[in-house]
CSV table of C-alpha atoms in Angstrom, one decimal:
chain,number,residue,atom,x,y,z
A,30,UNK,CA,21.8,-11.3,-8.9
A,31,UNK,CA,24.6,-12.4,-6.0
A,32,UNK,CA,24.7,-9.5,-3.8
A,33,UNK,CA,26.9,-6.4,-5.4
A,34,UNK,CA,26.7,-7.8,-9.0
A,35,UNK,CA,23.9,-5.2,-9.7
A,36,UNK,CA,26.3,-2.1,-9.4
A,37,UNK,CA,28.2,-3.2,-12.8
A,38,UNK,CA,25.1,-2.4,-15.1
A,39,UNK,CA,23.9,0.5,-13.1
A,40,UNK,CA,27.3,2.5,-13.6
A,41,UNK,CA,26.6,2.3,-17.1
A,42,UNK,CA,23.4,2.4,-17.2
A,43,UNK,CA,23.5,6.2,-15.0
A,44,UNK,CA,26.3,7.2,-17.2
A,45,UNK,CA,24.3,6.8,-20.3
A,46,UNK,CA,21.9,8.8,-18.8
A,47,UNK,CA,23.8,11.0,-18.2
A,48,UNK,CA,25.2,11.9,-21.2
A,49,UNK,CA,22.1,11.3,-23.2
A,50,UNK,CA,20.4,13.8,-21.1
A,51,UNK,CA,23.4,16.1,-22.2
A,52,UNK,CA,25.6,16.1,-19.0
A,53,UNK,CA,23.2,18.2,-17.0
A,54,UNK,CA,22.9,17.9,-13.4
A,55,UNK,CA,25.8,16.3,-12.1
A,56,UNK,CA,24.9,15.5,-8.8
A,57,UNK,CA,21.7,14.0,-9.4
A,58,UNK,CA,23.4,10.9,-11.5
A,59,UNK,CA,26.3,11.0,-8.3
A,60,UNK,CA,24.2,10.6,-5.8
A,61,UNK,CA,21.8,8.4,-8.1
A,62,UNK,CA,25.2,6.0,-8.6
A,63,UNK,CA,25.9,6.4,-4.3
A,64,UNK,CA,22.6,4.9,-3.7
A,65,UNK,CA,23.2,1.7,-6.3
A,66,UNK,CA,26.8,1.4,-4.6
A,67,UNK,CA,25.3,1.5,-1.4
A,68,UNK,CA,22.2,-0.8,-1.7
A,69,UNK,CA,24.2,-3.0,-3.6
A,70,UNK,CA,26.6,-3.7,-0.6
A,71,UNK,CA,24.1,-3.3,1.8
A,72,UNK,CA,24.0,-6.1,3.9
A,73,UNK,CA,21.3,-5.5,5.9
A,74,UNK,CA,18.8,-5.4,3.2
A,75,UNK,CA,15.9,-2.7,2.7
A,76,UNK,CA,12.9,-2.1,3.4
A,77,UNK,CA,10.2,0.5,3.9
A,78,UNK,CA,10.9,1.5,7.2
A,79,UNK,CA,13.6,1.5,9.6
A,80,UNK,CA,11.7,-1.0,12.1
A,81,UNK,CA,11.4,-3.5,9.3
A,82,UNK,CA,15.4,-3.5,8.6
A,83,UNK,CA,16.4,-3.6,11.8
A,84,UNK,CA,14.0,-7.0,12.7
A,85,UNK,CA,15.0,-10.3,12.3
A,86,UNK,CA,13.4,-12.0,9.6
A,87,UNK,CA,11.5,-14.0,11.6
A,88,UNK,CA,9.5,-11.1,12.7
A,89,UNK,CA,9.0,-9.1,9.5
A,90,UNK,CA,5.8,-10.1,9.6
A,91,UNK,CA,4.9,-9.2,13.0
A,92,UNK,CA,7.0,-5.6,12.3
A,93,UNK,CA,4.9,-5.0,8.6
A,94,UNK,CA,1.4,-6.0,10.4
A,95,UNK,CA,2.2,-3.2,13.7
A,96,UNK,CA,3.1,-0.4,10.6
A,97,UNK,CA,0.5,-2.2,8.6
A,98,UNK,CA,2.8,-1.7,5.7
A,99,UNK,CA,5.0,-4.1,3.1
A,100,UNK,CA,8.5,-4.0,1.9
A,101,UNK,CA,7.4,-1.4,-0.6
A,102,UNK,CA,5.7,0.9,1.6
A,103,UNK,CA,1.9,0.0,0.6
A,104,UNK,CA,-0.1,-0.3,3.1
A,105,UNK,CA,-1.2,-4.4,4.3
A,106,UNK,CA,-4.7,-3.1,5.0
A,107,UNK,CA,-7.2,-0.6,4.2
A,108,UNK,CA,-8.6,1.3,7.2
A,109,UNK,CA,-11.7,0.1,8.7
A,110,UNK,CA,-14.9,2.3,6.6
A,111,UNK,CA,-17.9,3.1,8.4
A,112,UNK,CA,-20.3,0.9,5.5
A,113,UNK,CA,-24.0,1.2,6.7
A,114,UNK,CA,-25.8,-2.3,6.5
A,115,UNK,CA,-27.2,-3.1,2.6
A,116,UNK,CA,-30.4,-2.7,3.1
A,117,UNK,CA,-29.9,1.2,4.0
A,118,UNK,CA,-27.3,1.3,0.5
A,119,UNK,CA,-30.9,0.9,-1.8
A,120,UNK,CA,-32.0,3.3,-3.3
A,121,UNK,CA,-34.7,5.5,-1.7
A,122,UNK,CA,-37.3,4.8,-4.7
A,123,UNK,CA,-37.6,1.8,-3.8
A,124,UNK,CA,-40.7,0.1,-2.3
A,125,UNK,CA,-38.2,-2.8,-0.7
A,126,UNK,CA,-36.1,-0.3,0.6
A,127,UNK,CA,-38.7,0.9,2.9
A,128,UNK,CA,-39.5,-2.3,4.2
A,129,UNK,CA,-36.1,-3.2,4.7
A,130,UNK,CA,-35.4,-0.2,7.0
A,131,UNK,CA,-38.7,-0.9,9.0
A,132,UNK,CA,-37.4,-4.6,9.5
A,133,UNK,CA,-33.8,-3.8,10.3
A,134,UNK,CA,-35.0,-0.5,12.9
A,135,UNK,CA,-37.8,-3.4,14.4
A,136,UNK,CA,-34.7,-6.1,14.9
A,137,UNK,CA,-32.6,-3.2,16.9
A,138,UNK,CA,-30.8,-1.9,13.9
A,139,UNK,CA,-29.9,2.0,13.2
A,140,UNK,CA,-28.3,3.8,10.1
A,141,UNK,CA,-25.0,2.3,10.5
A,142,UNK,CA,-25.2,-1.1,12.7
A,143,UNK,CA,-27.3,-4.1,11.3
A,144,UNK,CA,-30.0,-5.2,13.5
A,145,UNK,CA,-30.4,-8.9,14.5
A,146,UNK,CA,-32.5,-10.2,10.9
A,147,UNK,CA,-30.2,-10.0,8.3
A,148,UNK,CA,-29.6,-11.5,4.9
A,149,UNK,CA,-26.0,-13.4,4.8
């Protein structure tokens, strides 16, 4: 919708709401109907922080990758896990388990860090 339009539908919308929920808690639905008016008019835009509003658009995605979130607030990214190589995620029943472990210690591998011989 053009910029504002929204605010029509949402004062009746919060105002049926409000009475079907008895016409309890009149401020909620207030300040509920403040914060339609005022991102209806806002001409700024939002977003999920205020370093992403304030930015130009052309560097939104330079401001969402340095918070390494979106316009929603998720994050871009998961943080970086600490996965040992696969041959040390076998089980330890297994016979090929054990010679993967002596092949990946004998090419400079540990626990955590893959050694030079690995499968791709």
């Amino acid at each position: 919708m053009p910029l504002g339009f929204h605010v029509i539908p949402n004062i009746g919308r919060l105002a049926t709401e409000f009475a079907l929920h008895g016409f309890q808690e009149p401020a909620k639905y207030v300040t509920r109907l403040m914060l339609v008016m005022t991102e209806g008019f806002n001409s700024v835009g939002d977003a999920a922080s205020l370093l992403q509003v304030v930015a130009p658009t052309s560097m939104d995605p330079l401001a969402a990758l340095s918070e390494n979130k979106d316009w929603t607030g998720r994050a871009l990214r998961a943080k970086a896990s600490t996965r040992r190589p696969r041959a040390t995620r076998w089980p330890r029943t297994r016979r090929v388990r054990w010679l993967a472990d002596v092949i990946n210690a004998a090419s400079g591998g540990t626990e955590y860090a893959a050694g030079q011989l690995r499968s791709s």
